[in-house]
Coordinates of C-alpha atoms and ligand atoms in Angstrom, one line a residue:
X681 CA 18.7 -11.1 15.4
X682 CA 15.7 -11.3 13.2
X683 CA 15.5 -12.3 9.5
X684 CA 15.8 -8.7 8.2
X685 CA 17.4 -6.9 11.1
X686 CA 20.8 -8.2 11.8
X687 CA 21.3 -6.3 15.0
X688 CA 22.5 -7.9 18.2
X689 CA 20.0 -8.1 21.1
X690 CA 20.1 -4.9 23.3
X691 CA 21.5 -2.8 20.5
X692 CA 18.1 -1.4 19.6
X693 CA 16.5 1.2 21.8
X694 CA 13.0 1.1 23.2
X695 CA 12.2 4.1 20.9
X696 CA 12.8 3.9 17.2
X697 CA 12.4 6.6 14.5
X698 CA 11.4 5.2 11.1
X699 CA 12.3 7.0 7.9
X700 CA 11.4 5.2 4.7
X701 CA 14.8 6.0 3.2
X702 CA 17.8 4.2 4.8
X703 CA 20.2 7.0 3.7
X704 CA 18.0 9.4 5.6
X705 CA 18.4 7.1 8.7
X706 CA 22.1 7.6 8.3
X707 CA 21.8 11.4 7.9
X708 CA 19.4 11.8 10.8
X709 CA 21.5 9.6 13.1
X710 CA 24.7 11.5 12.3
X711 CA 23.0 14.9 12.4
X712 CA 21.0 14.6 15.6
X713 CA 22.4 11.9 17.8
X714 CA 25.6 11.5 19.9
X715 CA 27.6 8.3 20.2
X716 CA 26.1 6.9 17.0
X717 CA 26.7 3.2 16.2
X718 CA 25.6 1.4 13.0
X719 CA 23.6 -1.6 14.2
X720 CA 23.1 -3.5 10.9
X721 CA 22.9 -3.1 7.2
X722 CA 21.0 -6.2 6.0
X723 CA 19.7 -5.5 2.5
X724 CA 21.1 -2.0 2.8
X725 CA 18.2 -1.1 5.1
X726 CA 20.5 0.8 7.5
X727 CA 19.8 1.1 11.3
X728 CA 21.7 3.2 13.9
X729 CA 21.6 3.7 17.6
X730 CA 22.8 6.7 19.6
X731 CA 21.7 9.1 22.3
X732 CA 19.8 12.4 22.2
X733 CA 20.0 14.5 25.4
X734 CA 21.1 11.4 27.2
X735 CA 18.2 9.2 25.9
X736 CA 18.9 6.0 23.9
X737 CA 17.2 6.1 20.5
X738 CA 17.5 4.1 17.3
X739 CA 16.8 5.1 13.7
X740 CA 15.8 2.3 11.3
X741 CA 14.9 2.6 7.6
X742 CA 11.7 0.9 6.6
X743 CA 11.7 1.0 2.8
X744 CA 8.7 2.3 0.8
X745 CA 5.2 1.0 1.1
X746 CA 3.3 -0.9 3.8
X747 CA 4.6 -4.5 2.9
X748 CA 8.2 -3.3 3.5
X749 CA 7.4 -1.3 6.6
X750 CA 5.5 -4.2 8.0
X751 CA 8.5 -6.5 7.9
X752 CA 10.7 -4.0 9.9
X753 CA 8.0 -3.0 12.4
X754 CA 7.0 -6.6 13.1
X755 CA 10.6 -7.6 13.8
X756 CA 11.3 -4.5 15.9
X757 CA 8.3 -5.3 18.0
X758 CA 8.4 -9.0 18.3
X759 CA 12.2 -9.5 18.0
X760 CA 13.5 -6.4 19.9
X761 CA 10.6 -5.5 22.1
X762 CA 10.5 -1.9 20.8
X763 CA 7.8 0.2 22.6
X764 CA 7.6 3.5 20.7
X765 CA 7.7 3.8 16.9
X766 CA 7.7 7.2 15.2
X767 CA 7.6 7.3 11.4
X768 CA 9.4 10.3 9.9
X769 CA 8.6 10.6 6.2
X770 CA 7.3 12.7 3.4
X771 CA 3.7 13.1 2.1
X772 CA 1.8 14.7 -0.7
X773 CA -0.5 17.5 0.3
X774 CA -4.2 17.0 -0.6
X775 CA -5.9 20.1 0.8
X776 CA -5.4 23.7 -0.4
X777 CA -4.4 24.9 3.1
X778 CA -1.7 22.1 3.4
X779 CA 1.4 23.7 1.9
X780 CA 4.8 22.5 0.9
X781 CA 7.1 22.1 4.0
X782 CA 4.2 22.0 6.4
X783 CA 4.2 19.2 9.0
X784 CA 1.3 16.8 9.1
X785 CA 0.6 14.9 12.3
X786 CA -1.4 11.8 11.3
X787 CA -4.2 11.4 13.8
X788 CA -5.7 8.5 11.8
X789 CA -4.8 6.8 8.5
X790 CA -7.3 5.4 6.0
X791 CA -6.3 2.8 3.4
X792 CA -7.8 0.6 0.7
X793 CA -5.9 -2.3 2.3
X794 CA -2.9 -3.0 4.5
X795 CA -0.8 -6.1 5.1
X796 CA -2.9 -6.3 8.3
X797 CA -6.1 -6.7 6.2
X798 CA -5.2 -10.4 6.1
X799 CA -5.8 -10.5 9.9
X800 CA -8.6 -7.9 10.0
X801 CA -10.5 -9.5 7.1
X802 CA -13.9 -7.7 6.6
X803 CA -13.3 -5.3 9.4
X804 CA -13.0 -1.7 8.3
X805 CA -10.5 -0.9 11.1
X806 CA -9.6 2.7 11.9
X807 CA -5.8 2.9 12.5
X808 CA -5.1 5.7 14.9
X809 CA -2.0 7.4 16.4
X810 CA -1.0 7.1 20.1
X811 CA -2.7 10.1 21.9
X812 CA 0.3 11.0 24.1
X813 CA 2.7 11.0 21.2
X814 CA 0.3 13.1 19.2
X815 CA -0.1 15.6 22.0
X816 CA 3.7 15.8 22.5
X817 CA 4.2 16.4 18.8
X818 CA 1.6 19.2 18.7
X819 CA 3.3 20.8 21.7
X820 CA 6.7 20.6 20.0
X821 CA 5.3 22.2 16.8
X822 CA 3.6 24.9 18.8
X823 CA 6.7 25.7 20.9
X824 CA 8.9 25.8 17.8
X825 CA 6.3 27.8 15.9
X826 CA 6.3 25.3 13.0
X827 CA 3.3 25.2 10.7
X828 CA 1.4 21.9 11.2
X829 CA -1.9 20.2 10.6
X830 CA -3.5 17.5 12.7
X831 CA -6.0 15.1 11.1
X832 CA -6.6 12.1 8.8
X833 CA -4.2 11.0 6.1
X834 CA -4.4 8.3 3.4
X835 CA -1.9 5.4 3.2
X836 CA -1.7 4.4 -0.5
X837 CA -0.3 1.3 -2.1
X838 CA 0.7 3.3 -5.2
X839 CA 2.8 6.5 -5.6
X840 CA 1.5 7.0 -9.1
X841 CA -2.3 7.0 -8.7
X842 CA -4.7 6.5 -11.5
X843 CA -7.8 6.7 -9.2
X844 CA -8.9 10.4 -9.6
X845 CA -12.3 9.3 -8.3
X846 CA -10.8 8.0 -5.1
X847 CA -8.5 11.1 -4.7
X848 CA -11.6 13.3 -5.0
X849 CA -13.4 11.4 -2.3
X850 CA -10.4 11.6 0.0
X851 CA -10.1 15.4 -0.5
X852 CA -13.9 15.7 0.0
X853 CA -13.6 13.8 3.3
X854 CA -10.9 16.1 4.6
X855 CA -7.9 13.8 4.2
X856 CA -4.8 16.1 4.6
X857 CA -2.2 14.2 2.8
X858 CA -1.1 10.9 1.1
X859 CA 1.9 8.7 2.0
X860 CA 2.4 4.9 1.9
X861 CA 3.1 3.5 5.4
X862 CA 1.2 4.9 8.4
X863 CA -1.9 2.7 8.3
X864 CA 0.1 -0.5 8.7
X865 CA 2.4 1.1 11.4
X866 CA -0.7 2.1 13.4
X867 CA -2.4 -1.3 13.0
X868 CA 0.7 -3.2 14.2
X869 CA 1.2 -0.9 17.2
X870 CA -2.4 -1.4 18.2
X871 CA -2.1 -5.2 17.9
X872 CA 1.0 -5.4 20.1
X873 CA 0.0 -2.6 22.5
X874 CA 2.8 -0.2 21.5
X875 CA 2.9 3.5 20.8
X876 CA 3.1 4.9 17.3
X877 CA 2.9 8.2 15.4
X878 CA 3.6 9.4 11.9
X879 CA 5.1 12.8 11.6
X880 CA 5.2 13.9 7.9
X881 CA 6.7 16.7 5.9
X882 CA 4.7 17.8 2.8
X883 CA 7.2 17.2 0.0
X884 CA 4.8 17.6 -3.0
X885 CA 1.2 18.6 -3.6
X886 CA -1.3 16.7 -5.5
X887 CA -3.5 19.5 -6.7
X888 CA -0.8 22.2 -7.4
X889 CA 1.9 19.8 -8.7
X890 CA 4.5 21.7 -6.7
X891 CA 7.4 19.7 -5.2
X892 CA 10.3 20.6 -2.8
X893 CA 13.8 20.9 -4.2
X894 CA 16.5 18.7 -2.7
X895 CA 17.8 21.6 -0.5
X896 CA 14.3 22.5 0.8
X897 CA 13.7 18.8 1.6
X898 CA 16.8 18.6 3.8
X899 CA 15.8 21.7 5.9
X900 CA 12.2 20.7 6.4
X901 CA 13.3 17.2 7.2
X902 CA 15.4 18.6 10.0
X903 CA 12.3 20.1 11.6
X904 CA 10.6 16.8 11.4
X905 CA 13.4 14.8 13.1
X906 CA 13.6 17.5 15.9
X907 CA 9.9 17.2 16.5
X908 CA 10.1 13.4 16.6
X909 CA 12.8 13.5 19.2
X910 CA 11.0 16.0 21.4
X911 CA 7.8 13.9 20.9
X912 CA 9.5 10.8 22.2
X913 CA 11.4 12.5 25.0
X914 CA 9.5 15.6 26.2
X915 CA 11.2 15.7 29.6
X916 CA 14.7 15.6 28.0
X917 CA 13.6 18.3 25.5
X918 CA 12.4 20.5 28.4
X919 CA 15.6 19.8 30.4
X920 CA 17.8 20.7 27.4
X921 CA 16.0 24.0 26.8
X922 CA 16.2 24.9 30.6
X923 CA 20.0 24.2 30.4
X924 CA 20.3 26.4 27.3
X925 CA 18.5 29.3 29.1
X926 CA 20.7 29.0 32.2
X927 CA 23.9 28.8 30.3
X928 CA 23.5 32.2 28.5
Ligands
HPA65 N1 1.9 9.9 -2.9 C1 2.2 8.9 -2.2 N2 3.2 8.9 -1.3 C2 3.9 10.1 -1.2 C3 3.6 11.2 -1.9 C4 2.6 11.1 -2.9 O1 2.3 12.1 -3.6 N3 4.5 12.2 -1.6 C5 5.3 11.7 -0.6 N4 4.9 10.4 -0.4

């Protein structure tokens, strides 16, 4: 057990999906996985383990913002030896062509600072996604015909931004969307030689002010979890679709 994850050794899978919201971890585990077991509930930051098409997978809430995510990802990596970490979360669209409900696959994430800045000091490090996971996610979106965008995002320390000048520069430099966790996830994965990807659903839009209703959120979040599972286990996804075809 680690300080913030009270799970017994071996109860956490090599692959972990990471929603910010612990209740979404509960929903995703019970909606998508079989043989679901709650693994801990320290501070209400719920974690679950189950199977998807025969593959063991865990889903662990991270809380909001990079300091909170950093605690859970550090402990999953150093305490439980997790290899593959896939964030599933929401983001605010920043470009006109990025619409509500679209999926954003974060190839890289810029930030003003991350908890890892204490290690990186003056280095303007470029946190990037794992290439194989990114490729798998693109394939999953293409196969399921889901609208998606691949590119740079911004990991912010604030949800309520008062930096219109910075937002303008981000838009100008092609940043697709804003969220609050990916840059630290990518930095930690790089430091410990693990694989990471952030798969995001556009839940609101900075320029239009539009936002998804609670119902819409649930449906588009389903797409995102399905993409994340296919991304982590492409062979199991292919096997499942072959079985579907042969059983009709
Ligand atoms: N800003 C920051 N994080 C977010 C947003 C946003 O507009 N939407 C979803 N996560």
